PDB file of C-alpha atoms in Angstrom:
ATOM      1  CA  MET A 849     -67.314  -6.079  45.960  1.00  0.00           C
ATOM      2  CA  THR A 850     -63.640  -7.010  46.310  1.00  0.00           C
ATOM      3  CA  ARG A 851     -62.152  -6.209  49.693  1.00  0.00           C
ATOM      4  CA  LEU A 852     -59.542  -3.491  49.813  1.00  0.00           C
ATOM      5  CA  SER A 853     -55.982  -4.650  50.176  1.00  0.00           C
ATOM      6  CA  SER A 854     -53.681  -3.143  52.774  1.00  0.00           C
ATOM      7  CA  GLY A 855     -51.773  -1.425  49.960  1.00  0.00           C
ATOM      8  CA  GLU A 856     -54.950   0.190  48.630  1.00  0.00           C
ATOM      9  CA  VAL A 857     -55.939   1.378  52.102  1.00  0.00           C
ATOM     10  CA  LEU A 858     -52.483   2.885  52.646  1.00  0.00           C
ATOM     11  CA  THR A 859     -52.594   4.525  49.220  1.00  0.00           C
ATOM     12  CA  GLY A 860     -56.004   5.988  50.012  1.00  0.00           C
ATOM     13  CA  ILE A 861     -54.806   7.404  53.325  1.00  0.00           C
ATOM     14  CA  LEU A 862     -51.698   8.931  51.739  1.00  0.00           C
ATOM     15  CA  GLY A 863     -53.791  10.333  48.894  1.00  0.00           C
ATOM     16  CA  ALA A 864     -56.286  11.933  51.277  1.00  0.00           C
ATOM     17  CA  ALA A 865     -53.457  13.415  53.347  1.00  0.00           C
ATOM     18  CA  THR A 866     -51.766  14.790  50.228  1.00  0.00           C
ATOM     19  CA  LEU A 867     -55.062  16.261  49.048  1.00  0.00           C
ATOM     20  CA  GLY A 868     -55.523  17.970  52.397  1.00  0.00           C
ATOM     21  CA  VAL A 869     -52.041  19.474  52.276  1.00  0.00           C
ATOM     22  CA  LEU A 870     -52.500  20.695  48.703  1.00  0.00           C
ATOM     23  CA  ALA A 871     -55.817  22.291  49.652  1.00  0.00           C
ATOM     24  CA  LEU A 872     -53.944  24.538  52.090  1.00  0.00           C
ATOM     25  CA  LEU A 873     -51.705  26.041  49.385  1.00  0.00           C
ATOM     26  CA  PRO A 874     -53.950  29.061  48.590  1.00  0.00           C
ATOM     27  CA  LEU A 875     -53.829  30.018  52.256  1.00  0.00           C
ATOM     28  CA  ALA A 876     -50.036  30.306  52.055  1.00  0.00           C
ATOM     29  CA  ASP A 877     -49.635  32.004  48.675  1.00  0.00           C
ATOM     30  CA  GLN A 878     -51.956  33.754  46.234  1.00  0.00           C
ATOM     31  CA  GLY A 879     -49.384  34.961  43.761  1.00  0.00           C
ATOM     32  CA  TYR A 880     -47.040  33.203  41.370  1.00  0.00           C
ATOM     33  CA  TYR A 881     -46.985  29.840  43.110  1.00  0.00           C
ATOM     34  CA  LEU A 882     -50.772  29.648  43.226  1.00  0.00           C
ATOM     35  CA  SER A 883     -50.936  30.473  39.511  1.00  0.00           C
ATOM     36  CA  LEU A 884     -48.385  27.757  38.760  1.00  0.00           C
ATOM     37  CA  ALA A 885     -50.279  25.315  40.976  1.00  0.00           C
ATOM     38  CA  ILE A 886     -53.496  25.997  39.045  1.00  0.00           C
ATOM     39  CA  ASN A 887     -51.725  25.037  35.823  1.00  0.00           C
ATOM     40  CA  MET A 888     -50.422  21.860  37.446  1.00  0.00           C
ATOM     41  CA  VAL A 889     -53.793  20.837  38.847  1.00  0.00           C
ATOM     42  CA  LEU A 890     -55.510  21.641  35.546  1.00  0.00           C
ATOM     43  CA  PHE A 891     -53.168  19.415  33.566  1.00  0.00           C
ATOM     44  CA  ALA A 892     -53.271  16.775  36.296  1.00  0.00           C
ATOM     45  CA  ALA A 893     -57.038  16.563  35.764  1.00  0.00           C
ATOM     46  CA  LEU A 894     -56.730  16.652  31.960  1.00  0.00           C
ATOM     47  CA  CYS A 895     -53.920  14.085  31.747  1.00  0.00           C
ATOM     48  CA  THR A 896     -55.545  11.697  34.207  1.00  0.00           C
ATOM     49  CA  ALA A 897     -58.859  11.961  32.357  1.00  0.00           C
ATOM     50  CA  TRP A 898     -57.026  11.340  29.067  1.00  0.00           C
ATOM     51  CA  THR A 899     -55.317   8.309  30.601  1.00  0.00           C
ATOM     52  CA  LEU A 900     -58.659   6.803  31.631  1.00  0.00           C
ATOM     53  CA  PHE A 901     -59.245   6.023  27.955  1.00  0.00           C
ATOM     54  CA  SER A 902     -55.883   6.151  26.217  1.00  0.00           C
ATOM     55  CA  GLY A 903     -54.000   4.264  28.937  1.00  0.00           C
ATOM     56  CA  PRO A 904     -55.727   0.874  28.674  1.00  0.00           C
ATOM     57  CA  THR A 905     -56.650   1.106  24.973  1.00  0.00           C
ATOM     58  CA  HIS A 906     -53.345   2.598  23.688  1.00  0.00           C
ATOM     59  CA  TYR A 907     -55.367   4.956  21.455  1.00  0.00           C
ATOM     60  CA  VAL A 908     -53.639   8.347  21.264  1.00  0.00           C
ATOM     61  CA  SER A 909     -56.434  10.920  21.215  1.00  0.00           C
ATOM     62  CA  LEU A 910     -55.810  14.513  20.135  1.00  0.00           C
ATOM     63  CA  ALA A 911     -59.438  15.517  20.714  1.00  0.00           C
ATOM     64  CA  THR A 912     -58.691  16.988  24.154  1.00  0.00           C
ATOM     65  CA  ALA A 913     -58.844  20.560  22.822  1.00  0.00           C
ATOM     66  CA  ALA A 914     -62.337  19.935  21.392  1.00  0.00           C
ATOM     67  CA  PHE A 915     -63.767  18.671  24.710  1.00  0.00           C
ATOM     68  CA  TYR A 916     -61.930  21.323  26.725  1.00  0.00           C
ATOM     69  CA  GLY A 917     -63.078  24.131  24.446  1.00  0.00           C
ATOM     70  CA  LEU A 918     -66.695  22.992  24.497  1.00  0.00           C
ATOM     71  CA  GLY A 919     -66.658  23.119  28.288  1.00  0.00           C
ATOM     72  CA  THR A 920     -65.158  26.609  28.234  1.00  0.00           C
ATOM     73  CA  TYR A 921     -67.648  27.908  25.677  1.00  0.00           C
ATOM     74  CA  THR A 922     -70.606  26.343  27.490  1.00  0.00           C
ATOM     75  CA  VAL A 923     -69.810  28.565  30.465  1.00  0.00           C
ATOM     76  CA  GLY A 924     -69.222  31.608  28.267  1.00  0.00           C
ATOM     77  CA  LEU A 925     -72.521  31.219  26.420  1.00  0.00           C
ATOM     78  CA  GLY A 926     -74.739  30.470  29.409  1.00  0.00           C
ATOM     79  CA  LEU A 927     -73.266  32.495  32.249  1.00  0.00           C
ATOM     80  CA  ASP A 928     -75.932  35.214  31.971  1.00  0.00           C
ATOM     81  CA  TYR A 929     -78.759  32.691  32.156  1.00  0.00           C
ATOM     82  CA  LEU A 930     -77.776  29.731  34.345  1.00  0.00           C
ATOM     83  CA  PRO A 931     -75.867  29.146  37.609  1.00  0.00           C
ATOM     84  CA  PHE A 932     -72.204  28.274  37.244  1.00  0.00           C
ATOM     85  CA  PRO A 933     -72.475  24.723  38.697  1.00  0.00           C
ATOM     86  CA  VAL A 934     -75.192  23.907  36.161  1.00  0.00           C
ATOM     87  CA  LEU A 935     -73.002  25.181  33.341  1.00  0.00           C
ATOM     88  CA  VAL A 936     -70.056  23.099  34.568  1.00  0.00           C
ATOM     89  CA  ALA A 937     -72.243  20.000  34.481  1.00  0.00           C
ATOM     90  CA  MET A 938     -73.561  20.969  31.046  1.00  0.00           C
ATOM     91  CA  GLY A 939     -69.994  21.392  29.798  1.00  0.00           C
ATOM     92  CA  GLY A 940     -69.282  17.810  30.806  1.00  0.00           C
ATOM     93  CA  VAL A 941     -72.489  16.546  29.181  1.00  0.00           C
ATOM     94  CA  VAL A 942     -71.841  18.373  25.906  1.00  0.00           C
ATOM     95  CA  ALA A 943     -68.273  17.041  25.768  1.00  0.00           C
ATOM     96  CA  ALA A 944     -69.499  13.515  26.573  1.00  0.00           C
ATOM     97  CA  ILE A 945     -72.076  13.679  23.772  1.00  0.00           C
ATOM     98  CA  LEU A 946     -69.419  14.760  21.284  1.00  0.00           C
ATOM     99  CA  ALA A 947     -67.124  11.981  22.529  1.00  0.00           C
ATOM    100  CA  GLY A 948     -69.930   9.466  22.055  1.00  0.00           C
ATOM    101  CA  LEU A 949     -70.609  10.615  18.503  1.00  0.00           C
ATOM    102  CA  VAL A 950     -66.921  10.618  17.635  1.00  0.00           C
ATOM    103  CA  GLY A 951     -66.414   7.259  19.292  1.00  0.00           C
ATOM    104  CA  ALA A 952     -69.267   5.656  17.387  1.00  0.00           C
ATOM    105  CA  ALA A 953     -67.751   6.875  14.134  1.00  0.00           C
ATOM    106  CA  THR A 954     -64.046   6.333  14.748  1.00  0.00           C
ATOM    107  CA  LEU A 955     -63.271   3.823  17.484  1.00  0.00           C
ATOM    108  CA  ARG A 956     -63.432   0.987  14.984  1.00  0.00           C
ATOM    109  CA  ILE A 957     -60.256   2.409  13.493  1.00  0.00           C
ATOM    110  CA  SER A 958     -56.953   2.635  15.322  1.00  0.00           C
ATOM    111  CA  GLY A 959     -53.359   3.692  14.982  1.00  0.00           C
ATOM    112  CA  VAL A 960     -52.410   6.762  13.032  1.00  0.00           C
ATOM    113  CA  TYR A 961     -55.871   7.060  11.481  1.00  0.00           C
ATOM    114  CA  PHE A 962     -57.457   7.617  14.892  1.00  0.00           C
ATOM    115  CA  VAL A 963     -54.791  10.181  15.805  1.00  0.00           C
ATOM    116  CA  ILE A 964     -55.334  12.127  12.585  1.00  0.00           C
ATOM    117  CA  PHE A 965     -59.114  12.039  12.902  1.00  0.00           C
ATOM    118  CA  THR A 966     -59.161  13.310  16.484  1.00  0.00           C
ATOM    119  CA  PHE A 967     -56.723  16.095  15.620  1.00  0.00           C
ATOM    120  CA  GLY A 968     -58.877  17.090  12.656  1.00  0.00           C
ATOM    121  CA  LEU A 969     -61.975  16.981  14.861  1.00  0.00           C
ATOM    122  CA  ALA A 970     -60.564  19.551  17.274  1.00  0.00           C
ATOM    123  CA  GLU A 971     -59.684  21.863  14.407  1.00  0.00           C
ATOM    124  CA  LEU A 972     -63.108  21.363  12.822  1.00  0.00           C
ATOM    125  CA  VAL A 973     -64.910  22.238  16.050  1.00  0.00           C
ATOM    126  CA  ARG A 974     -62.753  25.342  16.453  1.00  0.00           C
ATOM    127  CA  GLN A 975     -63.544  26.518  12.940  1.00  0.00           C
ATOM    128  CA  ILE A 976     -67.272  25.860  13.349  1.00  0.00           C
ATOM    129  CA  VAL A 977     -67.413  27.771  16.640  1.00  0.00           C
ATOM    130  CA  SER A 978     -65.428  30.689  15.175  1.00  0.00           C
ATOM    131  CA  TYR A 979     -67.574  30.888  12.027  1.00  0.00           C
ATOM    132  CA  THR A 980     -70.860  30.609  13.921  1.00  0.00           C
ATOM    133  CA  GLN A 981     -69.957  33.234  16.491  1.00  0.00           C
ATOM    134  CA  VAL A 982     -68.755  35.740  13.912  1.00  0.00           C
ATOM    135  CA  LYS A 983     -71.892  35.273  11.825  1.00  0.00           C
ATOM    136  CA  LEU A 984     -74.311  35.501  14.754  1.00  0.00           C
ATOM    137  CA  SER A 985     -72.673  38.123  16.961  1.00  0.00           C
ATOM    138  CA  SER A 986     -70.019  39.772  14.746  1.00  0.00           C
ATOM    139  CA  ARG A 987     -67.342  39.139  17.399  1.00  0.00           C
ATOM    140  CA  MET A 988     -64.870  36.389  18.056  1.00  0.00           C
ATOM    141  CA  GLY A 989     -64.835  35.820  21.829  1.00  0.00           C
ATOM    142  CA  LEU A 990     -66.996  35.763  24.959  1.00  0.00           C
ATOM    143  CA  TYR A 991     -66.707  37.585  28.271  1.00  0.00           C
ATOM    144  CA  VAL A 992     -66.689  35.389  31.368  1.00  0.00           C
ATOM    145  CA  PHE A 993     -67.146  37.609  34.416  1.00  0.00           C
ATOM    146  CA  THR A 994     -67.626  35.881  37.768  1.00  0.00           C
ATOM    147  CA  ASP A 995     -66.795  36.455  41.417  1.00  0.00           C
ATOM    148  CA  PHE A 996     -64.458  33.464  41.510  1.00  0.00           C
ATOM    149  CA  THR A 997     -60.861  34.078  42.498  1.00  0.00           C
ATOM    150  CA  GLU A 998     -57.875  31.960  41.529  1.00  0.00           C
ATOM    151  CA  ARG A 999     -58.133  30.356  44.946  1.00  0.00           C
ATOM    152  CA  ASP A1000     -61.681  29.186  44.173  1.00  0.00           C
ATOM    153  CA  ILE A1001     -60.643  27.860  40.763  1.00  0.00           C
ATOM    154  CA  TYR A1002     -57.716  25.996  42.314  1.00  0.00           C
ATOM    155  CA  TRP A1003     -59.946  24.280  44.860  1.00  0.00           C
ATOM    156  CA  MET A1004     -62.489  23.312  42.200  1.00  0.00           C
ATOM    157  CA  LEU A1005     -59.802  21.837  39.940  1.00  0.00           C
ATOM    158  CA  LEU A1006     -58.211  20.026  42.875  1.00  0.00           C
ATOM    159  CA  GLY A1007     -61.586  18.501  43.720  1.00  0.00           C
ATOM    160  CA  LEU A1008     -62.104  17.510  40.087  1.00  0.00           C
ATOM    161  CA  THR A1009     -58.687  15.830  39.996  1.00  0.00           C
ATOM    162  CA  ALA A1010     -59.592  13.830  43.094  1.00  0.00           C
ATOM    163  CA  VAL A1011     -62.898  12.762  41.504  1.00  0.00           C
ATOM    164  CA  VAL A1012     -61.097  11.690  38.318  1.00  0.00           C
ATOM    165  CA  PHE A1013     -58.671   9.580  40.358  1.00  0.00           C
ATOM    166  CA  ILE A1014     -61.461   7.947  42.334  1.00  0.00           C
ATOM    167  CA  THR A1015     -63.390   7.246  39.135  1.00  0.00           C
ATOM    168  CA  GLY A1016     -60.324   5.700  37.530  1.00  0.00           C
ATOM    169  CA  TRP A1017     -59.714   3.559  40.603  1.00  0.00           C
ATOM    170  CA  LEU A1018     -63.314   2.323  40.589  1.00  0.00           C
ATOM    171  CA  ILE A1019     -63.132   1.568  36.862  1.00  0.00           C
ATOM    172  CA  ASN A1020     -59.924  -0.423  37.308  1.00  0.00           C
ATOM    173  CA  ARG A1021     -61.662  -2.556  39.946  1.00  0.00           C
ATOM    174  CA  SER A1022     -64.775  -3.098  37.813  1.00  0.00           C
ATOM    175  CA  ARG A1023     -65.638  -5.411  34.945  1.00  0.00           C
ATOM    176  CA  LEU A1024     -65.221  -2.458  32.604  1.00  0.00           C
ATOM    177  CA  GLY A1025     -61.620  -2.034  33.729  1.00  0.00           C
ATOM    178  CA  PHE A1026     -60.893  -5.738  33.375  1.00  0.00           C
ATOM    179  CA  ALA A1027     -62.415  -5.777  29.883  1.00  0.00           C
ATOM    180  CA  MET A1028     -60.398  -2.698  28.878  1.00  0.00           C
ATOM    181  CA  GLN A1029     -57.188  -4.418  29.976  1.00  0.00           C
ATOM    182  CA  ILE A1030     -58.004  -7.334  27.686  1.00  0.00           C
ATOM    183  CA  ILE A1031     -58.811  -4.942  24.837  1.00  0.00           C
ATOM    184  CA  GLY A1032     -55.531  -3.106  25.384  1.00  0.00           C
ATOM    185  CA  ASN A1033     -53.522  -6.345  25.361  1.00  0.00           C
ATOM    186  CA  ASP A1034     -55.188  -7.809  22.272  1.00  0.00           C
ATOM    187  CA  GLU A1035     -58.434  -6.434  20.872  1.00  0.00           C
ATOM    188  CA  THR A1036     -58.915  -9.434  18.589  1.00  0.00           C
ATOM    189  CA  VAL A1037     -58.805 -11.796  21.554  1.00  0.00           C
ATOM    190  CA  ALA A1038     -61.255  -9.547  23.392  1.00  0.00           C
ATOM    191  CA  LYS A1039     -63.717  -9.737  20.491  1.00  0.00           C
ATOM    192  CA  HIS A1040     -63.459 -13.531  20.326  1.00  0.00           C
ATOM    193  CA  SER A1041     -64.055 -13.640  24.100  1.00  0.00           C
ATOM    194  CA  GLY A1042     -67.454 -12.037  23.583  1.00  0.00           C
ATOM    195  CA  ILE A1043     -66.521  -8.535  24.746  1.00  0.00           C
ATOM    196  CA  ASP A1044     -68.364  -5.715  22.966  1.00  0.00           C
ATOM    197  CA  THR A1045     -65.182  -3.746  22.364  1.00  0.00           C
ATOM    198  CA  ALA A1046     -66.795  -0.874  20.459  1.00  0.00           C
ATOM    199  CA  LYS A1047     -69.424  -0.245  23.145  1.00  0.00           C
ATOM    200  CA  LEU A1048     -66.943  -0.314  26.019  1.00  0.00           C
ATOM    201  CA  LYS A1049     -64.483   1.972  24.243  1.00  0.00           C
ATOM    202  CA  ILE A1050     -67.264   4.478  23.539  1.00  0.00           C
ATOM    203  CA  ILE A1051     -68.359   4.450  27.196  1.00  0.00           C
ATOM    204  CA  LEU A1052     -64.828   5.058  28.434  1.00  0.00           C
ATOM    205  CA  PHE A1053     -64.216   7.728  25.781  1.00  0.00           C
ATOM    206  CA  MET A1054     -67.371   9.538  26.933  1.00  0.00           C
ATOM    207  CA  ILE A1055     -66.281   9.419  30.581  1.00  0.00           C
ATOM    208  CA  SER A1056     -62.864  10.789  29.642  1.00  0.00           C
ATOM    209  CA  GLY A1057     -64.374  13.512  27.444  1.00  0.00           C
ATOM    210  CA  ALA A1058     -66.849  14.535  30.164  1.00  0.00           C
ATOM    211  CA  PHE A1059     -64.093  15.146  32.714  1.00  0.00           C
ATOM    212  CA  ILE A1060     -62.065  17.138  30.185  1.00  0.00           C
ATOM    213  CA  GLY A1061     -65.135  19.254  29.384  1.00  0.00           C
ATOM    214  CA  ILE A1062     -65.724  19.902  33.090  1.00  0.00           C
ATOM    215  CA  ALA A1063     -62.096  21.017  33.481  1.00  0.00           C
ATOM    216  CA  GLY A1064     -62.538  23.460  30.599  1.00  0.00           C
ATOM    217  CA  ALA A1065     -65.713  24.819  32.199  1.00  0.00           C
ATOM    218  CA  ILE A1066     -64.082  25.315  35.594  1.00  0.00           C
ATOM    219  CA  ILE A1067     -61.062  27.156  34.181  1.00  0.00           C
ATOM    220  CA  ALA A1068     -63.138  29.534  32.010  1.00  0.00           C
ATOM    221  CA  PRO A1069     -63.575  32.282  34.681  1.00  0.00           C
ATOM    222  CA  ARG A1070     -59.807  32.506  35.065  1.00  0.00           C
ATOM    223  CA  TYR A1071     -59.414  34.184  31.669  1.00  0.00           C
ATOM    224  CA  SER A1072     -62.404  36.583  31.760  1.00  0.00           C
ATOM    225  CA  TYR A1073     -62.443  36.567  27.948  1.00  0.00           C
ATOM    226  CA  VAL A1074     -62.305  33.376  25.903  1.00  0.00           C
ATOM    227  CA  GLU A1075     -61.753  32.987  22.157  1.00  0.00           C
ATOM    228  CA  PRO A1076     -61.790  29.913  19.901  1.00  0.00           C
ATOM    229  CA  PRO A1077     -58.027  30.054  19.137  1.00  0.00           C
ATOM    230  CA  GLY A1078     -57.312  29.798  22.856  1.00  0.00           C
ATOM    231  CA  ALA A1079     -60.133  27.540  24.017  1.00  0.00           C
ATOM    232  CA  PHE A1080     -59.639  25.040  21.170  1.00  0.00           C
ATOM    233  CA  SER A1081     -55.876  25.421  20.841  1.00  0.00           C
ATOM    234  CA  PRO A1082     -54.152  22.264  19.563  1.00  0.00           C
ATOM    235  CA  MET A1083     -51.367  23.080  22.036  1.00  0.00           C
ATOM    236  CA  ILE A1084     -53.674  21.797  24.785  1.00  0.00           C
ATOM    237  CA  SER A1085     -53.982  18.401  23.102  1.00  0.00           C
ATOM    238  CA  PHE A1086     -50.238  18.145  22.494  1.00  0.00           C
ATOM    239  CA  LEU A1087     -49.319  19.152  26.045  1.00  0.00           C
ATOM    240  CA  VAL A1088     -51.693  16.575  27.531  1.00  0.00           C
ATOM    241  CA  VAL A1089     -50.234  13.806  25.370  1.00  0.00           C
ATOM    242  CA  ILE A1090     -46.642  14.812  26.172  1.00  0.00           C
ATOM    243  CA  MET A1091     -47.192  15.072  29.920  1.00  0.00           C
ATOM    244  CA  ALA A1092     -49.159  11.826  30.137  1.00  0.00           C
ATOM    245  CA  LEU A1093     -46.687   9.815  28.061  1.00  0.00           C
ATOM    246  CA  LEU A1094     -43.707  11.384  29.815  1.00  0.00           C
ATOM    247  CA  GLY A1095     -44.995  10.269  33.184  1.00  0.00           C
ATOM    248  CA  GLY A1096     -46.328   6.945  31.937  1.00  0.00           C
ATOM    249  CA  THR A1097     -49.849   5.626  31.420  1.00  0.00           C
ATOM    250  CA  ARG A1098     -49.514   2.158  32.954  1.00  0.00           C
ATOM    251  CA  LYS A1099     -50.456   3.581  36.343  1.00  0.00           C
ATOM    252  CA  LEU A1100     -53.318   5.983  36.983  1.00  0.00           C
ATOM    253  CA  TRP A1101     -50.983   8.296  38.887  1.00  0.00           C
ATOM    254  CA  GLY A1102     -48.262   8.014  36.229  1.00  0.00           C
ATOM    255  CA  PRO A1103     -49.170  11.222  34.345  1.00  0.00           C
ATOM    256  CA  LEU A1104     -48.535  13.261  37.504  1.00  0.00           C
ATOM    257  CA  VAL A1105     -44.855  12.386  37.223  1.00  0.00           C
ATOM    258  CA  GLY A1106     -44.857  14.120  33.845  1.00  0.00           C
ATOM    259  CA  VAL A1107     -47.223  16.976  34.708  1.00  0.00           C
ATOM    260  CA  ILE A1108     -45.250  18.499  37.560  1.00  0.00           C
ATOM    261  CA  PRO A1109     -41.788  18.884  35.949  1.00  0.00           C
ATOM    262  CA  PHE A1110     -43.064  19.652  32.453  1.00  0.00           C
ATOM    263  CA  THR A1111     -45.432  22.362  33.699  1.00  0.00           C
ATOM    264  CA  ILE A1112     -42.494  24.035  35.426  1.00  0.00           C
ATOM    265  CA  VAL A1113     -40.303  23.724  32.327  1.00  0.00           C
ATOM    266  CA  MET A1114     -43.004  25.154  30.049  1.00  0.00           C
ATOM    267  CA  ASP A1115     -43.633  28.028  32.460  1.00  0.00           C
ATOM    268  CA  ILE A1116     -39.941  28.966  32.448  1.00  0.00           C
ATOM    269  CA  VAL A1117     -39.620  28.614  28.675  1.00  0.00           C
ATOM    270  CA  SER A1118     -42.808  30.581  27.928  1.00  0.00           C
ATOM    271  CA  VAL A1119     -41.532  33.490  30.047  1.00  0.00           C
ATOM    272  CA  ARG A1120     -37.896  33.568  28.966  1.00  0.00           C
ATOM    273  CA  PHE A1121     -38.139  32.115  25.458  1.00  0.00           C
ATOM    274  CA  PRO A1122     -41.771  32.621  24.358  1.00  0.00           C
ATOM    275  CA  ASN A1123     -41.001  31.812  20.724  1.00  0.00           C
ATOM    276  CA  ASP A1124     -39.315  28.497  21.496  1.00  0.00           C
ATOM    277  CA  THR A1125     -42.102  26.534  23.191  1.00  0.00           C
ATOM    278  CA  SER A1126     -42.654  24.421  20.065  1.00  0.00           C
ATOM    279  CA  ILE A1127     -38.977  23.415  20.095  1.00  0.00           C
ATOM    280  CA  VAL A1128     -39.269  22.220  23.692  1.00  0.00           C
ATOM    281  CA  MET A1129     -42.374  20.202  22.855  1.00  0.00           C
ATOM    282  CA  GLY A1130     -40.658  18.656  19.849  1.00  0.00           C
ATOM    283  CA  LEU A1131     -37.644  17.676  21.947  1.00  0.00           C
ATOM    284  CA  ALA A1132     -39.969  16.193  24.559  1.00  0.00           C
ATOM    285  CA  PHE A1133     -41.621  14.018  21.904  1.00  0.00           C
ATOM    286  CA  LEU A1134     -38.201  12.769  20.783  1.00  0.00           C
ATOM    287  CA  VAL A1135     -37.149  11.962  24.346  1.00  0.00           C
ATOM    288  CA  ILE A1136     -40.368  10.016  24.927  1.00  0.00           C
ATOM    289  CA  VAL A1137     -40.120   8.024  21.685  1.00  0.00           C
ATOM    290  CA  TYR A1138     -36.422   7.161  21.862  1.00  0.00           C
ATOM    291  CA  LEU A1139     -35.591   7.138  25.579  1.00  0.00           C
ATOM    292  CA  LEU A1140     -38.835   6.791  27.574  1.00  0.00           C
ATOM    293  CA  PRO A1141     -41.383   4.810  25.521  1.00  0.00           C
ATOM    294  CA  ASP A1142     -43.027   3.610  28.756  1.00  0.00           C
ATOM    295  CA  GLY A1143     -42.623   6.925  30.549  1.00  0.00           C
ATOM    296  CA  ILE A1144     -40.643   7.742  33.651  1.00  0.00           C
ATOM    297  CA  THR A1145     -42.729   5.382  35.801  1.00  0.00           C
ATOM    298  CA  GLY A1146     -42.194   2.559  33.311  1.00  0.00           C
ATOM    299  CA  ARG A1147     -38.443   3.113  33.425  1.00  0.00           C
ATOM    300  CA  LEU A1148     -38.518   3.129  37.238  1.00  0.00           C
ATOM    301  CA  GLU A1149     -40.463  -0.143  37.228  1.00  0.00           C
ATOM    302  CA  GLN A1150     -37.856  -1.699  34.938  1.00  0.00           C
ATOM    303  CA  PHE A1151     -35.059  -0.499  37.217  1.00  0.00           C
ATOM    304  CA  TRP A1152     -36.835  -1.845  40.291  1.00  0.00           C
ATOM    305  CA  ALA A1153     -37.380  -5.220  38.593  1.00  0.00           C
ATOM    306  CA  TYR A1154     -33.685  -5.301  37.732  1.00  0.00           C
ATOM    307  CA  LEU A1155     -32.735  -4.677  41.355  1.00  0.00           C
ATOM    308  CA  LYS A1156     -35.068  -7.441  42.564  1.00  0.00           C
ATOM    309  CA  LYS A1157     -33.813  -9.927  39.980  1.00  0.00           C
ATOM    310  CA  PRO A1158     -31.914 -12.715  41.752  1.00  0.00           C
ATOM    311  CA  ARG A1159     -28.236 -12.824  40.986  1.00  0.00           C
ATOM    312  CA  ALA A1160     -26.450 -16.088  40.272  1.00  0.00           C
ATOM    313  CA  ALA A1161     -23.848 -16.861  42.907  1.00  0.00           C
ATOM    314  CA  PRO A1162     -20.310 -16.665  41.559  1.00  0.00           C
ATOM    315  CA  GLU A1163     -18.705 -20.007  41.019  1.00  0.00           C
ATOM    316  CA  ALA A1164     -16.005 -20.904  43.512  1.00  0.00           C
ATOM    317  CA  ALA A1165     -12.540 -20.929  42.081  1.00  0.00           C
ATOM    318  CA  PRO A1166     -11.066 -24.460  41.867  1.00  0.00           C
ATOM    319  CA  VAL A1167      -8.638 -25.292  44.612  1.00  0.00           C
ATOM    320  CA  GLU A1168      -5.205 -26.039  43.168  1.00  0.00           C
ATOM    321  CA  GLU A1169      -3.836 -29.372  44.177  1.00  0.00           C
ATOM    322  CA  ARG A1170      -0.535 -29.354  45.951  1.00  0.00           C
ATOM    323  CA  ALA A1171       2.325 -30.802  44.072  1.00  0.00           C
TER     324      ALA A1171
END
């Protein structure tokens, strides 16, 4: 096991301190700010989990809504029969299984084809769940009644976010992380180096999908009543992609830089201009593509490299000879 560097130790201490401070938030406020914080922590978990796979591979997945919705519906379907922690774990397992099946079928393709397939998958799952529920129960949604408060949900999501970060850190330090970096740089080279690219991508896709499914399961009690249009909404997939790319996916913590401001912006827009959220998302996509292709963190790294770049000393002006 590689020894921890002083920078990693310092980062761990700062991260633990930040986590402790954030855990105190529900004790200070249980109104608007707690509700906004739940949204932030939820998307922090989703975006970081998405980055586990899409960051190193550069595959843009729009299947987030499918994994998230499966986690939500797992809780809704089994709440009368099984304890909530078991259902949360089952939500992650079901999402991981779907990710494995999808990965086995699609991770040999890339680019726009992968994006289209994952988007279509989320819509297909939504339609199947809607059709099956209507046929079997003659109703569209499920009631999710628990004793959990928003404070409990916040703490659970905060804990999940911490686990996702730790998992990502461990992966980056492992052979899997090293292999994924090679795959992300040049998949052809990785194949010629003897790396089983398909297998490793499927494993990482399953880990990412499992965490997204767990997040969907944890958030289910917040809404009391869940329906396929909400649980499997494509808006979830788009928001995760926007926030992650806005912050930057080169660093594991990069998506947080996009999650915090964009969650606030979307909250303001959804309250004051509820019919214009799609316009804001479209503008965000344009800003990312044309101005921030590497995200905010990537732009900051470029600026920092520019500041550290050595400057050539100005040439001394020639001394004029006296007549």
